[in-house]
XYZ file of C-alpha atoms in Angstrom:
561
model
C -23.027 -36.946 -16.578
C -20.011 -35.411 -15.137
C -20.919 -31.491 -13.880
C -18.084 -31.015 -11.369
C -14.289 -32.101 -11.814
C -10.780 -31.928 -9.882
C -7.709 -31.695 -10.636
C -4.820 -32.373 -8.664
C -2.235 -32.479 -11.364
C 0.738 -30.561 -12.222
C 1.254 -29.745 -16.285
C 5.110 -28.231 -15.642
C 5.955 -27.108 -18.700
C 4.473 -30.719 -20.338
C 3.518 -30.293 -24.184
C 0.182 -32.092 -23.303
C -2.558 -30.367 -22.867
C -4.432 -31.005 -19.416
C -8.098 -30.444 -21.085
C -7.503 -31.993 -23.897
C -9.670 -33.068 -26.999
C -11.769 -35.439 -24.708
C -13.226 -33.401 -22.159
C -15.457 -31.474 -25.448
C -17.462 -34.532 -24.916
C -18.440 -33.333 -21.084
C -21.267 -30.852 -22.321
C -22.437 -30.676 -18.659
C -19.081 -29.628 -17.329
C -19.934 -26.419 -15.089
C -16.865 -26.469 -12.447
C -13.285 -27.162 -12.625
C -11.360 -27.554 -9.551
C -7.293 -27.704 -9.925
C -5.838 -28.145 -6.606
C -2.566 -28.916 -5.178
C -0.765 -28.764 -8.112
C 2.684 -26.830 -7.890
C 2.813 -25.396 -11.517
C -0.706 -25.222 -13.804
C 0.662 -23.389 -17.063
C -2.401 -21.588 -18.744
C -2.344 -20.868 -22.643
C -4.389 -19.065 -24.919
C -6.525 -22.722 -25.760
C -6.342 -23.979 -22.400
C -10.007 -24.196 -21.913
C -10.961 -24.293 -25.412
C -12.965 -27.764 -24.960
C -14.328 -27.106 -21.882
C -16.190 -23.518 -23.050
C -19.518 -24.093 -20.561
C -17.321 -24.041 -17.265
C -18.849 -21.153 -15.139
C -16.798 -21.769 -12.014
C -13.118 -22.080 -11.805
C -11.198 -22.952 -8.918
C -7.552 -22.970 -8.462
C -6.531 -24.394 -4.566
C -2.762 -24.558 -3.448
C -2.163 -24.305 -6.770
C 0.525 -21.965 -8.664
C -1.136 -20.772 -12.597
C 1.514 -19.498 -14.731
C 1.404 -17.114 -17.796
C 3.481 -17.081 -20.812
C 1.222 -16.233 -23.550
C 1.445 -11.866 -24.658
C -2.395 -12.074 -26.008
C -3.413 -12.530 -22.081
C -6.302 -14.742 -23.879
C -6.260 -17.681 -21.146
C -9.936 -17.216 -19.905
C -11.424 -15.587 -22.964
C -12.869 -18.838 -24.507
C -14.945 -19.422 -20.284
C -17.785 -17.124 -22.180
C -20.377 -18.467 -19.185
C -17.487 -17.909 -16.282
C -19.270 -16.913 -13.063
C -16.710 -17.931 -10.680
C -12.856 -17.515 -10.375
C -10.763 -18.481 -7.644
C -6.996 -18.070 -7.158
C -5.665 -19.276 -3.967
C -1.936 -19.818 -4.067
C 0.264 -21.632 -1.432
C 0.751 -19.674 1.679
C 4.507 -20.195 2.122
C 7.500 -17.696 2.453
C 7.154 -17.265 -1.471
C 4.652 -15.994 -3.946
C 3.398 -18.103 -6.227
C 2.301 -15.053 -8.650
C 4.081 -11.717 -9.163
C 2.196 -8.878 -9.695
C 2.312 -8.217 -13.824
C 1.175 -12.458 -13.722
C -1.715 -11.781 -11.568
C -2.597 -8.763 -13.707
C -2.155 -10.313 -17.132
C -4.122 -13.440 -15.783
C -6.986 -10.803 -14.836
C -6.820 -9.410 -18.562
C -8.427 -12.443 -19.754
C -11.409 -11.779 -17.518
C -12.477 -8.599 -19.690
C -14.820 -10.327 -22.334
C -16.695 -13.088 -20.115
C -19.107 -13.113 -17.264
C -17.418 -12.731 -14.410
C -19.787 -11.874 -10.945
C -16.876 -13.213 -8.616
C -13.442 -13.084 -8.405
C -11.432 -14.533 -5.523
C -7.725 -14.523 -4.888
C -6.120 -15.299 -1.250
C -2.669 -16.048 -0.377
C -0.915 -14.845 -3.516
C 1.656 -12.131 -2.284
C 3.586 -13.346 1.034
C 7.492 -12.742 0.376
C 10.069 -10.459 0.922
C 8.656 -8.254 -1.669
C 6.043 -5.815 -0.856
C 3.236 -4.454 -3.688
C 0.856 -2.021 -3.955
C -2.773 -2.468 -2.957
C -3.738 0.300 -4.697
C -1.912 -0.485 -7.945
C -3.583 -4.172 -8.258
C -6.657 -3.343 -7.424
C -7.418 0.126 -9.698
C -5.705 -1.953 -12.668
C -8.219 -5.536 -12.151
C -10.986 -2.655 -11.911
C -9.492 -1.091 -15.325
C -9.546 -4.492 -16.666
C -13.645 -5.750 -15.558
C -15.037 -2.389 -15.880
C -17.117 -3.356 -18.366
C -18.017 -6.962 -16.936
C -20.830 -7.413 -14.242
C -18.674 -8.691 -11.531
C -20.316 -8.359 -8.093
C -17.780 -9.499 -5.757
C -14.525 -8.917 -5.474
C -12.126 -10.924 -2.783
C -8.304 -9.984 -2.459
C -7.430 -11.560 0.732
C -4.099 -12.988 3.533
C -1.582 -11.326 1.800
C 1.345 -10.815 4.099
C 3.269 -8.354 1.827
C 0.650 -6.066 0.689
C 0.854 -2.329 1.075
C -1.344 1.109 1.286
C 0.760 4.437 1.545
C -0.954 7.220 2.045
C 0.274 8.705 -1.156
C -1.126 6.147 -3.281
C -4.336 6.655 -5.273
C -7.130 5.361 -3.589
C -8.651 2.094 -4.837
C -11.182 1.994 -7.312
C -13.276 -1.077 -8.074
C -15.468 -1.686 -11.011
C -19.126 0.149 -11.371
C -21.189 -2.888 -11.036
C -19.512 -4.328 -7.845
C -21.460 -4.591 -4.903
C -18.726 -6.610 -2.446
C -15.017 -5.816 -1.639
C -13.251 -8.128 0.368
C -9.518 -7.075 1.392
C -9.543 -8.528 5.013
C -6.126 -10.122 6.653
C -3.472 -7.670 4.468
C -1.851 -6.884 7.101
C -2.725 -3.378 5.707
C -1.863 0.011 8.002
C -3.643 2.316 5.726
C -6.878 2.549 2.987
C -8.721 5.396 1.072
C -11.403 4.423 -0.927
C -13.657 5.519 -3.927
C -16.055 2.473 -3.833
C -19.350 4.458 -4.419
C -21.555 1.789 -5.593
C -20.353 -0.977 -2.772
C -22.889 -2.209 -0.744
C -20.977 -4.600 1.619
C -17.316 -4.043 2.921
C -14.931 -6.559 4.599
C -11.480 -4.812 6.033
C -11.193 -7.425 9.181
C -7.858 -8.759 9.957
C -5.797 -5.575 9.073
C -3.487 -3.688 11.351
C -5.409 -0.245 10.481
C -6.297 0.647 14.265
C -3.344 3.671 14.590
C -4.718 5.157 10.789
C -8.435 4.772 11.912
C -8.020 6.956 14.800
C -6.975 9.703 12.759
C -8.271 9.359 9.065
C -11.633 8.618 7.150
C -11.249 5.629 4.753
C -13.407 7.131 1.566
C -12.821 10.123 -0.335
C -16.774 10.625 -0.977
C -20.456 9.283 0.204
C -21.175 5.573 -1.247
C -23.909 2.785 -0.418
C -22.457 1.144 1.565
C -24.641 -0.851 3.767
C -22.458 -3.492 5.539
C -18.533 -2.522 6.948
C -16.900 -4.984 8.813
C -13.963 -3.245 10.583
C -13.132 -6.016 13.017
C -10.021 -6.985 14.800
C -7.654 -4.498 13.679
C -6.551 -3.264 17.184
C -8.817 0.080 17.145
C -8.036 1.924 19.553
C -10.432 4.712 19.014
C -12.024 6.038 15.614
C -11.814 9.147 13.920
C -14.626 11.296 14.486
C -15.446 11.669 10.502
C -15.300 7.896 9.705
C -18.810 7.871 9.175
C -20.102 11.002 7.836
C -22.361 10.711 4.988
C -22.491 6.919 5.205
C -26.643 7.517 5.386
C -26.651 3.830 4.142
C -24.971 1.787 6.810
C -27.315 -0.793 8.194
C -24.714 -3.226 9.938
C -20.958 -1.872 11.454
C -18.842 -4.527 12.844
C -16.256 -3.634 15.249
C -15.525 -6.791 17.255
C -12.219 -7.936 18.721
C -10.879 -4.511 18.924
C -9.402 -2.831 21.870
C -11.999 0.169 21.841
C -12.785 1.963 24.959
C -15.545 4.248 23.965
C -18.164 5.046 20.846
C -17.664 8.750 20.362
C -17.353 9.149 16.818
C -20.567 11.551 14.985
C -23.995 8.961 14.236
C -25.344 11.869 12.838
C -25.247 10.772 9.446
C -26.439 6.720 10.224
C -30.227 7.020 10.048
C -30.762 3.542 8.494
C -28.289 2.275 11.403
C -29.576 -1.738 12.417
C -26.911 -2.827 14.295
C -23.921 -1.477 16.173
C -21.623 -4.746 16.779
C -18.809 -3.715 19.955
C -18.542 -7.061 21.416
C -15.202 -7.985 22.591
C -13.714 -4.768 22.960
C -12.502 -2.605 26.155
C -15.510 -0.438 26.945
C -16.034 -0.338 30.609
C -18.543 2.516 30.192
C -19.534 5.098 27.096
C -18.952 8.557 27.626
C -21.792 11.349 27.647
C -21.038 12.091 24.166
C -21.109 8.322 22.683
C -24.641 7.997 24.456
C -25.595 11.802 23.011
C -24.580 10.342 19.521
C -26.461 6.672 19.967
C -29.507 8.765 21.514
C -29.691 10.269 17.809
C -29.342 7.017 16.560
C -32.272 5.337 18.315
C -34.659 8.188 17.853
C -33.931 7.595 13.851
C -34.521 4.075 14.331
C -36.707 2.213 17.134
C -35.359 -1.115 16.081
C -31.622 -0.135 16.421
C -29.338 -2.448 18.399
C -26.025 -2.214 19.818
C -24.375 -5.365 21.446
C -21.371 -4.731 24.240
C -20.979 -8.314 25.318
C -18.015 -9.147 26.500
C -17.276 -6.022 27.423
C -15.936 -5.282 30.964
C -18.774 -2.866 31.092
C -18.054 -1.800 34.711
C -20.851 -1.153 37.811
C -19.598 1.708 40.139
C -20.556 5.494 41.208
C -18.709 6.595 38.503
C -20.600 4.648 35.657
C -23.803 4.971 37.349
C -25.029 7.847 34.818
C -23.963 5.188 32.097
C -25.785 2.066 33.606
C -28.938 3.859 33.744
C -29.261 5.014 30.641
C -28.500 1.335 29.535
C -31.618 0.825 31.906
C -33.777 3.341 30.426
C -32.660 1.859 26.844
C -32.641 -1.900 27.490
C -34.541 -2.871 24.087
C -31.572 -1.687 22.121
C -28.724 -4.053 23.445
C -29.031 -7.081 22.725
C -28.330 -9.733 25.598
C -29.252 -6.807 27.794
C -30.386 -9.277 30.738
C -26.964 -11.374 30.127
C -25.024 -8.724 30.960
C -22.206 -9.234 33.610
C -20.353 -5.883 34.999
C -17.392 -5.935 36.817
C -17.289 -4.122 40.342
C -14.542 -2.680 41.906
C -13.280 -5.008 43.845
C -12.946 -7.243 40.893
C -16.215 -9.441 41.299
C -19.109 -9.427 38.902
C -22.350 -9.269 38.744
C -24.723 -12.257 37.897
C -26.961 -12.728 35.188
C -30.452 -11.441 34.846
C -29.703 -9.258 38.118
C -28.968 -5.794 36.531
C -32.192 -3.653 38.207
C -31.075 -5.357 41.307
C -27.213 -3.690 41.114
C -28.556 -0.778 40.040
C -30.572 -0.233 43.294
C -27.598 -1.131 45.542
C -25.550 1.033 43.650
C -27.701 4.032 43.603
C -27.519 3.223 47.688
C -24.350 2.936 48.345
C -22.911 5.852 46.308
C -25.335 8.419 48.167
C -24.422 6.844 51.642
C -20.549 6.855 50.974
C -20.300 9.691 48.470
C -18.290 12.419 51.282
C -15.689 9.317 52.776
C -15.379 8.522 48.771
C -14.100 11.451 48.230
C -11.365 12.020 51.437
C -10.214 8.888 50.708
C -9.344 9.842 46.754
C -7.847 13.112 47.735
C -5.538 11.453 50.035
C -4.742 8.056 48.251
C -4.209 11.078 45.346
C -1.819 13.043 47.524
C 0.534 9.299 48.954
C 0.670 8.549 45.480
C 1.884 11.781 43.858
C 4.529 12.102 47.024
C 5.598 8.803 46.409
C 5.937 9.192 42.851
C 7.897 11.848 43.633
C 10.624 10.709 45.662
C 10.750 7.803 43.185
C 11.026 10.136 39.926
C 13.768 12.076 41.885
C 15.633 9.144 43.211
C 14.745 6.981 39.676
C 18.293 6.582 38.652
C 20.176 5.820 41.911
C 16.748 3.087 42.511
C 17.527 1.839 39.273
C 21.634 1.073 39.740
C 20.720 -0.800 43.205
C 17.795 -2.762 41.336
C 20.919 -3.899 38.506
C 23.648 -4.297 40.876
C 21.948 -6.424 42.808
C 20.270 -8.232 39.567
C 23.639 -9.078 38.050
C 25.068 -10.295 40.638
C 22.580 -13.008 40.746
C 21.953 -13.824 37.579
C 24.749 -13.201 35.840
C 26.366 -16.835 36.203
C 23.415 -18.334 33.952
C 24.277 -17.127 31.124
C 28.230 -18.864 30.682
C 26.698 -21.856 29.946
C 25.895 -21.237 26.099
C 28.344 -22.516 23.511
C 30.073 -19.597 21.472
C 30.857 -21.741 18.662
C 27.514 -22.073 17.218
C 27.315 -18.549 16.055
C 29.846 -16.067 14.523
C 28.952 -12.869 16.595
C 27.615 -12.540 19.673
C 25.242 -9.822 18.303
C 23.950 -7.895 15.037
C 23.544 -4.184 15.305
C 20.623 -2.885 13.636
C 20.797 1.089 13.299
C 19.766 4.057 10.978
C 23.123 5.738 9.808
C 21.925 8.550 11.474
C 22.754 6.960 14.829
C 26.184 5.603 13.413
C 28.110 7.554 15.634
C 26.464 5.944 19.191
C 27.234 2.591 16.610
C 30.799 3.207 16.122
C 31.931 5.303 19.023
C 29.820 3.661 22.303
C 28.577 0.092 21.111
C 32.115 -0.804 19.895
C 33.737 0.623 22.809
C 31.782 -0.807 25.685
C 30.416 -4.421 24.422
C 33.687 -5.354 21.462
C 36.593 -3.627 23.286
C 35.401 -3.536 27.142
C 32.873 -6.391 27.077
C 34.976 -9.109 24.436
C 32.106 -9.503 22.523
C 32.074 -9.597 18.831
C 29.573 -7.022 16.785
C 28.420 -7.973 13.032
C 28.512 -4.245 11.766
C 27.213 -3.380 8.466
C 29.551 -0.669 7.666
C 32.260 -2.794 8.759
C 30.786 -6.518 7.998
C 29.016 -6.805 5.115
C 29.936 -8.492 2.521
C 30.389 -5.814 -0.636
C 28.771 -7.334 -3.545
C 26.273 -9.141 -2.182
C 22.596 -8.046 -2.092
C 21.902 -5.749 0.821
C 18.624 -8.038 1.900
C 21.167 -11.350 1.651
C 23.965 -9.725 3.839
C 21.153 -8.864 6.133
C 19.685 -12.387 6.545
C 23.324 -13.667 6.571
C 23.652 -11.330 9.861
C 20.923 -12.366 11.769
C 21.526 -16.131 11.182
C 25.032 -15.860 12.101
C 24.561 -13.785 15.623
C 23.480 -14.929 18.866
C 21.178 -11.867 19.129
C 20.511 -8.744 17.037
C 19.915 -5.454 18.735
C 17.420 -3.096 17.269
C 18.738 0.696 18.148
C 15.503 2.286 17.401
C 15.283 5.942 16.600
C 12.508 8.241 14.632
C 14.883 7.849 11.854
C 15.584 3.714 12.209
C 11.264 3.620 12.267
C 11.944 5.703 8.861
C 14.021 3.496 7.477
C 13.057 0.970 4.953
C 16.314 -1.301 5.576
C 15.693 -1.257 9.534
C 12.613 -2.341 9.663
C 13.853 -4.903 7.176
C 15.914 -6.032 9.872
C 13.712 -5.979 12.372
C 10.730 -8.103 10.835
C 13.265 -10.322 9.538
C 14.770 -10.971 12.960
C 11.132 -11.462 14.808
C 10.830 -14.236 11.972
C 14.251 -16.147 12.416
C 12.968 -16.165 16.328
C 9.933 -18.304 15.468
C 10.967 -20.211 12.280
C 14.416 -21.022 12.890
C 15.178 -20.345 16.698
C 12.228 -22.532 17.855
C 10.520 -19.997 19.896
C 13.727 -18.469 21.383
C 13.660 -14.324 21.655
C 16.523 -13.105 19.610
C 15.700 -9.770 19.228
C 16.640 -7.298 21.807
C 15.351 -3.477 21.639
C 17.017 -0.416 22.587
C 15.372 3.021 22.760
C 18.053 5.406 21.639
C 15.345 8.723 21.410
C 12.375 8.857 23.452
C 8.940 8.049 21.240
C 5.619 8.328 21.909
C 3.724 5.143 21.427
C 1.723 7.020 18.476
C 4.949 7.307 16.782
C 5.776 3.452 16.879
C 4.550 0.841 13.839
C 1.585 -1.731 15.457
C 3.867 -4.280 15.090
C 6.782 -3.083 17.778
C 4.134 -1.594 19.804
C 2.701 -4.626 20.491
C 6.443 -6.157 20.554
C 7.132 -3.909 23.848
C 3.746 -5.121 25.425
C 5.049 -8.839 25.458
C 9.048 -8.601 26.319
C 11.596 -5.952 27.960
C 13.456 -3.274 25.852
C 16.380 -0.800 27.362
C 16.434 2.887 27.078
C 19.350 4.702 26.363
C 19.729 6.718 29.474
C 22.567 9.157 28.704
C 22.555 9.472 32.345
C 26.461 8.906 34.346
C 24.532 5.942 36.688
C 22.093 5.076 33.897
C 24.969 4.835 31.175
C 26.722 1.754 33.609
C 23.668 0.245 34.392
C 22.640 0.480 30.736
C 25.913 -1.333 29.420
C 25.944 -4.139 32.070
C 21.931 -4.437 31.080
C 23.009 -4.991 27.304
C 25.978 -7.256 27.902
C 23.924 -9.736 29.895
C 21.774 -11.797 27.018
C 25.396 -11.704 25.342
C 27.932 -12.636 27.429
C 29.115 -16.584 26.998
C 31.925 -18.686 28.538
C 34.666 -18.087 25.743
C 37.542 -20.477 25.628
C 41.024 -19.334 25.905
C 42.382 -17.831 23.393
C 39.345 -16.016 21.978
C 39.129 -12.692 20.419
């Protein structure tokens, strides 16, 4: 009695049906499991012998659509279960209107949970909001209670979209690892909420993510580089039981509780908090007065044990049954030690000690480590520039020799310029001057460059694979532009994929930006490697040039131009 069968098969464009007239005889057929199978074409009778399946599965495995009635699941009357999970490679399997019409056969069965993962991952971005609020259209009527739309590389949220709607009857919405930057949702009736895995840390710190009060009961918010949160996030959330916010780089709590009465557990593990503010312990104070069983768990936290924080550690004394691993705690001291386990009353007693003993030569010695540091920083700020053109003269000099080694024939330019035509006149009047004409390099230019007739995204992969390096001349309006950070992304891949490892991309700061201003991505691009600024300064400008020229400058044989 066969109840569970798998496929790993492809049909092509074959005239043969893959569930053919046989498989009517497997009454107790209940799941179907097509994997690794690189085309599984899906007509209108596809699964018109196998009509008890209540669990489809489709692994590595590309379904394709060519019927108009969109009829391909309508004959699963008792399906419980879909999964999609395409290949995760540098092309979709599906496009959008496939996914959609493969969805519109959904409308008449049973469906309680639909999964798809890995289906959108090239070149070719698509709207979050536009799938989602048109599969909602489609199982509005069905009972479908969980919905799973997940590691999709190329999937967007502007703020000007329509925020996503999902189906009355759902109860869990799963769009973690989108690489998303920004959500609003109208999910009223969702209990349970997955958004880990998303790059939504610079929108959280200044937006809400719903547009009214739901039931929600269960947000998982982890690991999308949270910073902070906005103060709103939660207001009117009265439900929330559980709030994840693990792996993020939070320093502090201080959004409004006021509103989480039915609050179970607060999950900060794995953050940044050395201590919580007056105002994050007012708000958890609220909190734990709602609810005498609330917990919050900091571990792995580099909670931090010194005069300052003392305030902090004993309220964390007076409130011990609320964190969990409380006696596991390990704070860091100043001097870079840490506590031990199980010895927190102990470190609270020395501290309370030493900070009233040492609290007057504490202080002298701030004001004046205070007053050598802002006179040094001083003389440094005023002498920044001249400091600067010793450091590089000196630096060149050096290192210079190690880089005439490379072979120019392996490339056709020494570097790609990546700019918004807003900055084409620093493109065309300095970069051309100093590194073709001065410095014998050779620029790919698009204005001058690309080929004409060929796509604009082909011409720009054709760049970056044909230059040594590609220089990123970032401005407010290069950050704008669609085509720039094209280029960019596109570079930071041919680095890993093609270059084995090798750093290709080199930045240069034309404007001066705040790091609120720059995409997640490049911010955390500038933590890891070196970037120029444009210094429009008379010793900054040399240093600058003879900065840029180095990761460029080969051994040319004669002759070269």
């Amino acid at each position: 009695m066969v109840e569970i069968l798998e496929l790993d098969v492809s049909t092509g464009f074959s005239d043969k049906a893959v569930l053919g007239n046989g498989f009517s005889y497997l009454k107790h057929l209940y799941s179907l499991n097509a994997c690794n199978c690189q085309t599984f074409i899906l007509e209108s009778d596809t699964f018109k012998n196998t009509p008890n399946l209540t669990q489809v599965y489709f692994n590595h495995c590309s379904p394709r659509v060519y019927s108009e009635k969109h009829e391909e699941f309508s004959k699963l009357m008792k399906l419980k279960v879909l999964q999609l999970n395409g290949w995760l490679s540098y092309t979709p399997d599906l496009d959008e209107d496939e996914l959609l019409a493969l969805i519109a056969g959904l409308s008449n069965t049973t469906i309680e949970i639909l999964k798809m993962h890995y289906l959108f991952n090239s070149f070719y971005s698509v709207s979050l909001s536009n799938i989602l609020n048109n599969i909602s259209v489609v199982l509005n009527k069905t009972l479908i209670q969980e919905l799973h739309f997940t590691n999709n590389l190329n999937v967007h949220f502007n703020e000007l979209d329509m925020p996503v709607k999902v189906p009355p009857s759902l109860r869990t919405l799963n769009i973690s690892d989108n690489s998303l930057e920004a959500l609003k949702l109208n999910i009223k009736q969702v209990t349970s909420l997955h958004l880990e895995d998303n790059r939504l840390g610079n929108y959280l710190a200044n937006n809400s993510l719903w547009i009214q009060n739901s039931k929600l009961e269960y947000v998982n918010l982890s690991n999308n580089s949270s910073y902070k949160l906005h103060t709103t996030i939660f207001i009117g959330q009265k439900y929330l039981r559980v709030i994840d916010l693990r792996f993020n780089i939070l320093i502090d709590s201080n959004f409004d509780m006021s509103s989480l009465v039915n609050l179970h557990i607060l999950d900060l593990k794995n953050n940044k908090i050395k201590y919580l503010s007056d105002q994050s312990r007012m708000e958890l104070d609220k909190v734990f007065k709602n609810n005498g069983n609330a917990k919050i768990d900091l571990s792995n936290n580099p909670l931090q044990c010194s005069c300052f924080t003392l305030p902090f550690l004993n309220w964390m004394r007076l409130s011990q049954k609320h964190f969990i691993n409380y006696t596991q705690f390990r704070c860091t001291f100043e001097n870079g030690s840490f506590s031990k386990p199980n010895s927190f009353e102990e470190v609270l007693l020395n501290l309370q000690r030493d900070c009233t003993n040492h609290l007057y030569l504490i202080i002298s010695v701030s004001f004046s480590v205070l007053a050598f540091i802002a006179v040094l920083s001083a003389v440094i700020y005023r002498h920044r520039w001249k400091l600067r053109y010793l450091f590089y003269t000196a630096k060149l000099k050096y290192t210079s020799h190690r880089n005439m080694e490379e072979n120019l024939n392996e490339y056709v330019y020494d570097a790609f310029i990546s700019y918004s035509e807003n900055d084409c006149k620093f493109v065309i009047g300095d970069c051309i001057k100093h590194l073709e004409r001065n410095g014998n390099m050779k620029l790919c230019i698009h204005q001058r460059d690309f080929i004409p007739g060929e796509e604009i995204t082909q011409n720009i992969i054709s760049a970056i694979q044909n230059s040594r390096k590609t220089i990123c001349i970032i401005s407010r309006s290069f950050l704008e532009s669609y085509y720039c950070m094209f280029e960019f992304n596109m570079t930071r891949m041919e680095s890993v994929h093609s270059r084995n490892g090798k750093n290709v991309l080199f930045l240069v700061f034309y404007e001066k930006l705040l790091p609120e201003e720059l995409p997640l991505v490049l911010y955390e691009l500038i933590q890891k490697q070196s970037y120029s600024e444009y210094p429009n300064d008379e010793h900054g400008n040399v240093i600058f040039w003879d900065k840029l020229k180095m990761p460029l400058h080969t051994f040319r044989p004669r002759g070269y131009h």
